[in-house]
Coordinates of N, CA and C and ligand atoms in Angstrom, one line a residue:
M1 N 167.1 98.9 87.3 CA 166.9 100.4 86.9 C 165.9 101.0 87.8
N2 N 166.2 102.2 88.4 CA 165.1 102.8 89.2 C 164.2 103.6 88.3
Q3 N 163.1 104.1 88.9 CA 162.0 104.8 88.1 C 162.6 106.0 87.3
D4 N 163.5 106.7 87.9 CA 164.0 107.9 87.2 C 164.8 107.5 85.9
A5 N 165.6 106.4 86.1 CA 166.4 105.9 85.0 C 165.4 105.4 83.8
L6 N 164.3 104.8 84.2 CA 163.3 104.4 83.1 C 162.7 105.6 82.4
K7 N 162.4 106.7 83.2 CA 161.8 107.9 82.7 C 162.9 108.6 81.7
K8 N 164.1 108.6 82.1 CA 165.2 109.2 81.3 C 165.3 108.4 80.0
A9 N 165.3 107.1 80.1 CA 165.4 106.3 78.9 C 164.3 106.5 77.9
V10 N 163.1 106.6 78.3 CA 162.0 106.9 77.4 C 162.0 108.3 76.8
A11 N 162.5 109.2 77.7 CA 162.6 110.6 77.3 C 163.6 110.7 76.1
E12 N 164.7 110.0 76.3 CA 165.7 110.1 75.2 C 165.2 109.4 74.0
A13 N 164.5 108.3 74.1 CA 163.9 107.6 73.0 C 163.0 108.5 72.2
A14 N 162.3 109.4 72.9 CA 161.3 110.2 72.2 C 161.9 111.2 71.2
L15 N 163.2 111.4 71.4 CA 163.9 112.4 70.4 C 163.8 111.9 69.0
A16 N 163.7 110.5 68.8 CA 163.5 110.0 67.5 C 162.2 110.4 66.8
H17 N 161.2 110.8 67.6 CA 159.9 111.2 67.1 C 159.8 112.7 66.8
V18 N 160.8 113.4 67.2 CA 160.8 114.9 67.0 C 161.1 115.2 65.6
E19 N 160.2 116.0 65.0 CA 160.5 116.4 63.6 C 161.3 117.7 63.5
R20 N 162.5 117.6 63.0 CA 163.4 118.7 63.0 C 162.9 119.8 62.1
G21 N 163.0 121.0 62.6 CA 162.5 122.2 61.9 C 161.1 122.5 62.1
E22 N 160.4 121.7 62.9 CA 158.9 121.9 63.1 C 158.7 122.3 64.6
I23 N 157.6 123.0 64.7 CA 157.1 123.4 66.1 C 156.7 122.2 66.9
L24 N 157.2 122.1 68.1 CA 157.0 120.9 68.9 C 156.1 121.3 70.1
G25 N 155.3 120.3 70.6 CA 154.5 120.5 71.8 C 155.2 119.8 73.0
V26 N 155.3 120.4 74.1 CA 156.0 119.8 75.2 C 155.1 119.7 76.5
G27 N 155.0 118.6 77.1 CA 154.2 118.3 78.2 C 154.8 118.8 79.6
T28 N 154.2 118.3 80.6 CA 154.5 118.7 82.0 C 154.7 117.5 82.9
G29 N 155.6 117.7 83.8 CA 155.9 116.6 84.8 C 157.3 116.1 84.8
S30 N 157.6 115.1 85.7 CA 159.0 114.7 85.8 C 159.5 114.0 84.6
T31 N 158.7 113.2 83.9 CA 159.1 112.5 82.7 C 159.3 113.6 81.5
A32 N 158.4 114.5 81.4 CA 158.5 115.6 80.4 C 159.8 116.4 80.7
N33 N 160.1 116.6 82.0 CA 161.3 117.3 82.3 C 162.6 116.6 81.8
F34 N 162.6 115.2 81.9 CA 163.7 114.5 81.3 C 163.8 114.7 79.8
F35 N 162.6 114.8 79.2 CA 162.6 115.0 77.7 C 163.1 116.4 77.4
I36 N 162.8 117.4 78.2 CA 163.3 118.7 77.9 C 164.8 118.7 78.1
D37 N 165.3 118.0 79.1 CA 166.8 118.0 79.3 C 167.4 117.3 78.0
A38 N 166.8 116.3 77.5 CA 167.3 115.6 76.3 C 167.2 116.5 75.1
L39 N 166.2 117.4 75.0 CA 166.1 118.3 73.9 C 167.2 119.3 73.8
A40 N 167.9 119.6 74.9 CA 169.0 120.5 74.9 C 170.0 120.2 73.8
G41 N 170.2 118.9 73.6 CA 171.2 118.4 72.6 C 170.8 118.7 71.2
I42 N 169.5 118.9 70.9 CA 169.1 119.2 69.5 C 168.4 120.5 69.4
R43 N 168.7 121.4 70.3 CA 167.9 122.7 70.3 C 168.0 123.5 69.1
D44 N 169.1 123.4 68.4 CA 169.3 124.2 67.2 C 168.4 123.7 66.0
D45 N 167.9 122.5 66.2 CA 167.0 122.0 65.1 C 165.5 122.3 65.4
I46 N 165.2 123.0 66.5 CA 163.8 123.2 66.9 C 163.6 124.7 66.9
P47 N 162.7 125.1 65.9 CA 162.4 126.5 65.8 C 161.6 127.1 66.9
G48 N 160.9 126.3 67.7 CA 160.1 126.8 68.8 C 159.2 125.6 69.3
A49 N 158.8 125.9 70.6 CA 157.9 124.9 71.2 C 156.7 125.5 71.9
V50 N 155.6 124.8 71.9 CA 154.4 125.2 72.7 C 154.5 124.5 74.0
A51 N 154.4 125.2 75.1 CA 154.5 124.5 76.4 C 153.1 124.3 77.0
S52 N 152.9 123.2 77.7 CA 151.6 122.9 78.3 C 151.5 123.4 79.7
S53 N 152.5 124.2 80.2 CA 152.4 124.8 81.5 C 153.5 125.9 81.6
Q54 N 153.3 126.7 82.6 CA 154.3 127.7 82.9 C 155.6 127.1 83.3
A55 N 155.6 126.0 84.1 CA 156.8 125.4 84.6 C 157.6 124.8 83.4
T56 N 156.9 124.2 82.4 CA 157.5 123.7 81.2 C 158.1 124.9 80.3
A57 N 157.4 125.9 80.2 CA 157.8 127.1 79.5 C 159.2 127.6 80.1
D58 N 159.2 127.7 81.4 CA 160.4 128.2 82.1 C 161.6 127.3 81.8
R59 N 161.3 126.0 81.9 CA 162.4 125.0 81.7 C 162.9 125.0 80.2
L60 N 162.0 125.2 79.3 CA 162.4 125.2 77.9 C 163.3 126.5 77.6
K61 N 162.9 127.6 78.2 CA 163.6 128.8 78.0 C 165.0 128.7 78.6
R62 N 165.1 128.0 79.7 CA 166.4 127.9 80.4 C 167.4 127.1 79.5
I63 N 166.9 126.2 78.6 CA 167.8 125.5 77.8 C 167.9 126.1 76.4
G64 N 167.3 127.3 76.2 CA 167.5 128.0 75.0 C 166.6 127.7 73.9
I65 N 165.4 127.1 74.2 CA 164.4 126.8 73.2 C 163.3 127.9 73.3
E66 N 163.0 128.5 72.1 CA 162.0 129.6 72.1 C 160.6 129.0 72.4
V67 N 159.9 129.7 73.3 CA 158.5 129.2 73.6 C 157.6 130.1 72.8
V68 N 156.7 129.5 72.1 CA 155.8 130.2 71.2 C 154.3 130.0 71.7
E69 N 153.5 131.1 71.5 CA 152.1 131.0 71.9 C 151.4 130.1 70.9
L70 N 150.5 129.3 71.4 CA 149.7 128.4 70.6 C 148.9 129.2 69.5
N71 N 148.4 130.4 69.8 CA 147.7 131.1 68.9 C 148.5 131.6 67.7
S72 N 149.8 131.6 67.8 CA 150.6 132.1 66.7 C 151.1 131.0 65.8
V73 N 150.7 129.7 66.1 CA 151.2 128.6 65.2 C 150.0 127.9 64.6
G74 N 150.2 127.5 63.4 CA 149.1 126.8 62.6 C 149.0 125.4 63.0
S75 N 150.1 124.8 63.3 CA 150.1 123.3 63.6 C 151.3 123.0 64.5
I76 N 151.1 121.8 65.1 CA 152.2 121.3 65.9 C 152.4 119.9 65.4
S77 N 153.7 119.6 65.1 CA 154.0 118.3 64.5 C 153.8 117.1 65.5
V78 N 154.4 117.3 66.7 CA 154.4 116.2 67.7 C 154.2 116.8 69.1
Y79 N 153.5 116.1 69.9 CA 153.3 116.5 71.3 C 153.9 115.3 72.2
V80 N 154.8 115.6 73.0 CA 155.4 114.6 73.9 C 155.1 114.9 75.3
D81 N 154.5 113.9 76.0 CA 154.1 114.2 77.4 C 154.0 112.8 78.1
G82 N 154.0 112.9 79.5 CA 153.9 111.7 80.3 C 152.4 111.4 80.6
A83 N 152.2 110.5 81.5 CA 150.8 110.2 81.9 C 150.8 109.6 83.3
D84 N 149.7 109.7 84.0 CA 149.5 109.1 85.3 C 149.1 107.6 85.2
E85 N 148.3 107.3 84.2 CA 147.9 106.0 83.8 C 147.7 105.9 82.3
I86 N 147.9 104.7 81.8 CA 147.6 104.5 80.3 C 147.2 103.1 80.1
N87 N 146.2 102.9 79.3 CA 145.7 101.5 79.0 C 146.1 101.0 77.6
S88 N 145.7 99.8 77.3 CA 146.2 99.3 76.0 C 145.6 100.0 74.8
A89 N 144.6 100.8 74.9 CA 144.1 101.6 73.8 C 144.8 102.9 73.7
L90 N 145.8 103.1 74.6 CA 146.5 104.3 74.7 C 145.7 105.5 75.2
E91 N 144.6 105.2 75.9 CA 143.8 106.2 76.6 C 144.5 106.4 78.0
M92 N 144.4 107.7 78.5 CA 145.2 108.0 79.6 C 144.4 108.8 80.7
I93 N 144.9 108.7 81.9 CA 144.6 109.7 82.9 C 145.8 110.6 83.0
K94 N 145.6 111.9 83.0 CA 146.6 112.9 83.1 C 146.2 114.0 84.1
G95 N 147.1 114.8 84.5 CA 146.7 116.0 85.3 C 147.2 115.9 86.8
G96 N 148.1 114.9 87.0 CA 148.7 114.8 88.4 C 149.4 116.1 88.7
G97 N 149.9 116.7 87.7 CA 150.6 118.0 87.9 C 149.8 119.2 87.7
A98 N 148.5 119.0 87.6 CA 147.5 120.1 87.5 C 147.5 120.8 86.1
A99 N 148.2 120.3 85.1 CA 148.3 121.0 83.8 C 147.4 120.4 82.8
L100 N 146.4 119.7 83.2 CA 145.5 118.9 82.2 C 144.9 119.7 81.1
T101 N 144.4 120.9 81.4 CA 143.7 121.6 80.4 C 144.6 122.1 79.3
R102 N 145.7 122.6 79.6 CA 146.6 123.1 78.6 C 147.2 121.8 77.9
E103 N 147.4 120.8 78.6 CA 147.9 119.5 78.0 C 146.9 119.1 76.9
K104 N 145.6 119.1 77.3 CA 144.6 118.6 76.4 C 144.5 119.5 75.1
I105 N 144.7 120.8 75.3 CA 144.6 121.7 74.2 C 145.8 121.5 73.2
V106 N 147.0 121.3 73.8 CA 148.2 121.1 72.9 C 148.0 119.8 72.2
A107 N 147.6 118.8 72.9 CA 147.4 117.4 72.3 C 146.4 117.5 71.2
A108 N 145.3 118.3 71.4 CA 144.3 118.4 70.3 C 144.8 119.0 69.0
V109 N 145.8 119.9 69.2 CA 146.3 120.5 68.0 C 147.4 119.7 67.3
A110 N 148.1 118.8 68.1 CA 149.2 118.1 67.6 C 148.8 117.0 66.6
R111 N 149.6 116.8 65.5 CA 149.3 115.8 64.6 C 149.6 114.4 65.2
K112 N 150.6 114.3 66.1 CA 151.0 113.1 66.7 C 151.2 113.3 68.2
F113 N 150.7 112.4 69.0 CA 150.9 112.5 70.5 C 151.7 111.3 70.9
V114 N 152.9 111.6 71.4 CA 153.8 110.5 71.9 C 153.8 110.5 73.4
C115 N 153.3 109.5 74.0 CA 153.3 109.4 75.5 C 154.5 108.7 76.0
I116 N 155.2 109.2 77.0 CA 156.4 108.6 77.5 C 156.2 108.3 79.0
C117 N 156.4 107.1 79.4 CA 156.2 106.8 80.8 C 157.0 105.5 81.2
D118 N 157.1 105.2 82.4 CA 157.7 104.0 82.9 C 156.5 102.9 83.0
A119 N 156.9 101.7 83.2 CA 155.9 100.6 83.1 C 154.9 100.7 84.2
S120 N 155.2 101.3 85.3 CA 154.3 101.4 86.4 C 153.0 102.1 86.1
K121 N 153.0 102.9 85.0 CA 151.8 103.7 84.6 C 150.8 102.8 83.7
Q122 N 151.2 101.6 83.3 CA 150.3 100.8 82.5 C 149.3 100.1 83.3
V123 N 148.0 100.2 82.9 CA 146.9 99.6 83.7 C 146.0 98.9 82.7
Q124 N 145.2 98.0 83.3 CA 144.1 97.3 82.4 C 142.9 98.3 82.3
Q125 N 142.5 98.8 83.5 CA 141.4 99.8 83.5 C 141.8 101.1 84.2
L126 N 141.5 102.2 83.6 CA 141.8 103.5 84.1 C 141.0 103.7 85.4
G127 N 141.6 104.4 86.4 CA 140.8 104.9 87.5 C 141.3 104.6 88.9
R128 N 142.4 103.8 89.0 CA 142.9 103.7 90.3 C 143.6 105.0 90.7
F129 N 144.3 105.6 89.8 CA 144.8 107.0 90.0 C 143.6 107.9 90.0
P130 N 143.4 108.8 91.1 CA 142.3 109.7 91.1 C 142.2 110.6 89.9
L131 N 141.0 110.7 89.3 CA 140.9 111.5 88.1 C 140.9 113.0 88.4
P132 N 141.9 113.8 87.9 CA 141.9 115.2 88.2 C 140.8 115.9 87.3
V133 N 140.1 116.8 87.9 CA 139.1 117.6 87.2 C 139.3 119.1 87.5
E134 N 139.6 119.9 86.4 CA 139.8 121.3 86.6 C 138.4 122.0 86.6
V135 N 138.2 122.9 87.7 CA 136.9 123.4 87.9 C 137.0 124.9 88.1
I136 N 136.0 125.7 87.6 CA 135.9 127.1 87.9 C 135.6 127.2 89.4
P137 N 136.4 128.1 90.1 CA 136.3 128.1 91.6 C 134.9 128.2 92.2
M138 N 134.0 129.0 91.6 CA 132.7 129.2 92.2 C 131.8 128.0 92.1
A139 N 132.2 127.1 91.2 CA 131.4 125.9 90.9 C 131.8 124.7 91.7
R140 N 132.8 124.8 92.5 CA 133.5 123.7 93.1 C 132.5 122.7 93.8
S141 N 131.7 123.3 94.7 CA 130.8 122.4 95.5 C 129.8 121.7 94.6
Y142 N 129.2 122.5 93.7 CA 128.2 121.9 92.8 C 128.8 120.8 92.0
V143 N 130.0 121.0 91.4 CA 130.6 120.0 90.6 C 130.9 118.8 91.4
A144 N 131.4 119.0 92.6 CA 131.7 117.9 93.5 C 130.4 117.0 93.8
R145 N 129.3 117.7 94.0 CA 128.0 116.9 94.2 C 127.7 116.1 92.9
E146 N 127.9 116.7 91.7 CA 127.6 116.0 90.5 C 128.5 114.8 90.3
L147 N 129.8 114.9 90.7 CA 130.7 113.8 90.6 C 130.4 112.7 91.5
V148 N 129.8 113.0 92.7 CA 129.3 112.0 93.6 C 128.2 111.2 93.0
R149 N 127.3 112.0 92.2 CA 126.2 111.3 91.5 C 126.7 110.3 90.4
L150 N 127.9 110.6 89.9 CA 128.5 109.7 89.0 C 129.2 108.5 89.7
G151 N 129.2 108.5 91.0 CA 129.8 107.4 91.7 C 131.2 107.6 92.2
G152 N 131.7 108.9 92.0 CA 133.0 109.2 92.5 C 133.1 109.8 93.9
S153 N 134.3 109.9 94.4 CA 134.6 110.6 95.7 C 135.6 111.7 95.4
P154 N 135.1 112.9 95.2 CA 136.0 114.0 94.9 C 136.6 114.6 96.1
V155 N 137.9 114.9 95.9 CA 138.7 115.5 97.0 C 139.3 116.8 96.4
Y156 N 139.1 117.9 97.1 CA 139.6 119.2 96.7 C 141.1 119.2 96.9
R157 N 141.9 119.5 95.9 CA 143.4 119.6 96.0 C 143.7 120.9 96.6
E158 N 143.9 120.9 97.9 CA 144.1 122.1 98.7 C 145.3 122.9 98.3
G159 N 145.2 124.2 98.2 CA 146.4 125.0 97.9 C 146.9 125.0 96.5
V160 N 146.2 124.4 95.6 CA 146.6 124.3 94.2 C 145.7 125.2 93.3
V161 N 146.3 126.1 92.6 CA 145.6 127.0 91.6 C 146.3 126.7 90.3
T162 N 145.5 126.3 89.3 CA 146.1 126.0 88.0 C 146.6 127.2 87.3
D163 N 147.4 127.0 86.2 CA 147.9 128.1 85.4 C 146.7 129.0 84.8
N164 N 145.5 128.4 84.8 CA 144.3 129.1 84.3 C 143.5 129.8 85.4
G165 N 144.0 129.7 86.7 CA 143.3 130.4 87.8 C 142.2 129.5 88.4
N166 N 142.2 128.3 88.1 CA 141.1 127.4 88.6 C 141.6 126.4 89.7
V167 N 140.6 125.6 90.2 CA 141.0 124.6 91.2 C 140.8 123.2 90.6
I168 N 141.4 122.2 91.4 CA 141.4 120.8 91.0 C 140.6 120.0 92.0
L169 N 139.7 119.1 91.5 CA 139.1 118.1 92.3 C 139.7 116.8 91.8
D170 N 140.2 116.0 92.8 CA 140.7 114.6 92.4 C 139.6 113.6 92.8
V171 N 139.2 112.9 91.8 CA 138.0 112.0 92.0 C 138.5 110.5 92.1
W172 N 138.2 110.0 93.3 CA 138.5 108.6 93.6 C 137.3 107.7 93.3
N173 N 137.6 106.4 93.1 CA 136.5 105.4 93.1 C 135.6 105.4 91.8
L174 N 136.0 106.1 90.8 CA 135.1 106.1 89.6 C 135.3 104.8 88.9
N175 N 134.2 104.3 88.4 CA 134.3 103.1 87.5 C 134.4 103.6 86.1
I176 N 135.6 103.6 85.6 CA 135.8 104.1 84.2 C 135.9 103.0 83.2
A177 N 134.7 102.3 83.0 CA 134.7 101.1 82.1 C 134.8 101.6 80.7
V178 N 134.1 102.7 80.4 CA 134.2 103.3 79.0 C 134.7 104.7 79.1
P179 N 136.1 104.8 78.9 CA 136.7 106.1 79.2 C 136.1 107.3 78.4
R180 N 135.8 107.1 77.1 CA 135.3 108.2 76.2 C 134.0 108.7 76.8
Q181 N 133.2 107.7 77.2 CA 131.8 108.1 77.8 C 132.0 108.9 79.0
M182 N 132.9 108.5 79.9 CA 133.1 109.2 81.2 C 133.7 110.6 80.9
E183 N 134.6 110.6 80.0 CA 135.2 111.9 79.6 C 134.2 112.9 79.2
E184 N 133.3 112.5 78.3 CA 132.2 113.4 77.9 C 131.2 113.8 79.0
R185 N 130.9 112.8 79.8 CA 129.9 113.0 80.9 C 130.4 114.1 81.8
I186 N 131.7 113.9 82.2 CA 132.2 114.9 83.2 C 132.4 116.3 82.6
N187 N 132.8 116.3 81.3 CA 133.0 117.6 80.7 C 131.7 118.3 80.5
N188 N 130.6 117.6 80.5 CA 129.2 118.2 80.4 C 128.7 118.8 81.7
I189 N 129.4 118.6 82.8 CA 128.9 119.3 84.0 C 129.3 120.7 84.0
V190 N 128.3 121.6 84.2 CA 128.6 123.0 84.1 C 129.6 123.4 85.2
G191 N 130.6 124.2 84.8 CA 131.6 124.6 85.8 C 132.9 123.8 85.7
V192 N 132.8 122.6 84.9 CA 134.1 121.9 84.7 C 134.8 122.5 83.5
V193 N 136.1 122.7 83.6 CA 136.8 123.2 82.5 C 137.2 122.1 81.6
T194 N 137.9 121.1 82.2 CA 138.0 119.8 81.6 C 138.4 118.8 82.6
N195 N 138.5 117.5 82.2 CA 138.9 116.4 83.1 C 140.1 115.7 82.5
G196 N 140.8 115.0 83.4 CA 142.1 114.4 83.0 C 142.0 113.1 82.2
L197 N 140.8 112.7 81.7 CA 140.7 111.6 80.8 C 141.1 112.0 79.4
F198 N 142.1 111.3 78.8 CA 142.5 111.6 77.4 C 142.1 110.3 76.6
A199 N 140.8 110.2 76.4 CA 140.3 109.1 75.6 C 139.7 109.5 74.3
L200 N 139.1 110.7 74.2 CA 138.7 111.2 72.9 C 139.9 111.5 72.0
R201 N 140.9 111.9 72.7 CA 142.2 112.2 71.9 C 143.3 111.4 72.7
P202 N 143.4 110.1 72.4 CA 144.4 109.3 73.1 C 145.8 109.5 72.5
A203 N 146.8 108.8 73.0 CA 148.1 108.9 72.4 C 148.1 108.1 71.1
D204 N 149.0 108.5 70.2 CA 149.2 107.7 69.0 C 150.3 106.7 69.2
V205 N 151.3 107.0 70.0 CA 152.5 106.2 70.2 C 152.8 106.2 71.7
L206 N 153.1 105.0 72.3 CA 153.5 104.9 73.7 C 154.9 104.4 73.7
L207 N 155.8 105.1 74.4 CA 157.2 104.6 74.7 C 157.2 104.3 76.1
V208 N 157.4 103.1 76.5 CA 157.3 102.7 77.9 C 158.7 102.1 78.3
G209 N 159.1 102.6 79.4 CA 160.4 102.2 80.0 C 160.2 101.0 80.8
T210 N 160.9 99.9 80.5 CA 160.9 98.6 81.3 C 162.3 98.2 81.6
A211 N 162.4 97.2 82.5 CA 163.7 96.7 82.8 C 164.4 96.1 81.6
D212 N 163.6 95.7 80.6 CA 164.2 95.1 79.4 C 164.5 96.2 78.3
G213 N 164.3 97.4 78.6 CA 164.5 98.5 77.6 C 163.2 99.2 77.3
V214 N 163.3 100.1 76.3 CA 162.2 100.9 75.9 C 161.4 100.2 74.9
K215 N 160.1 100.0 75.2 CA 159.2 99.3 74.2 C 158.3 100.4 73.6
T216 N 157.9 100.1 72.3 CA 157.1 101.0 71.5 C 155.8 100.4 71.2
L217 N 154.7 101.1 71.6 CA 153.3 100.6 71.2 C 152.7 101.6 70.4
K218 N 152.0 101.2 69.3 CA 151.3 102.2 68.4 C 149.8 101.9 68.5
R219 N 149.0 102.9 68.5 CA 147.5 102.8 68.5 C 147.1 102.1 67.2
S220 N 146.2 101.1 67.4 CA 145.8 100.4 66.2 C 144.5 101.1 65.6
Ligands
LIG301 C1 150.8 116.7 84.5 C2 150.7 115.4 83.9 C3 151.8 114.5 83.9 O1 152.1 114.1 82.6 C4 151.6 113.3 84.7 O2 151.2 113.7 86.0 C5 152.8 112.4 84.8 O3 153.8 113.0 85.5 P1 155.2 112.3 85.8 O4 155.9 112.2 84.5 O5 155.8 113.2 86.8 O6 154.9 111.0 86.4 O7 149.6 115.0 83.4 O8 149.6 117.4 84.6

């Protein structure tokens, strides 16, 4: 099976976690796109969805699912999204698609976070994938210097502006031994909107696509 077939398989398996009749949260990226395609088959059971990016909102609308503002909903039953890396505690690095801030907000509201990915995203320690950090544009150089003080090597993602009008620094070489600590430390730098570590709010369930089929892991 190629990587796309694995992504499609986990996306379809995620349908079993969708609570019919409830507002759903939908993530961003190629795996999330397979999930949106799969949602088309049950769209009549979904009263609305909160999107973690403009791209996801556009795709949901195209298949006939109403996109609702987060401020107009009291709760989200389930949030389904991919990841760039995930460890055995279901802590993740996300933001390869620059949607990390909205993803983190939707994940915070959701009662359950279901991560969908192929086996290549599973790691022992987070950090080989460069950690995306969303930054207020005027603070870019200052934040970059602070990230160097933390041991990282930040690289400005040229030409990318987030849905929130900000910029992204991708940080290489960070030693993320304690993800929750690193998440808090980076978020405390003035000018950082948020960073792509999802350790304070990890996934609750991981559906991972392998050559032997879709495996389910639950956070203990
Ligand atoms: C976007 C994300 C994505 O979930 C992450 O980049 C994984 O993407 P893909 O499913 O395309 O591998 O965090 O900001």
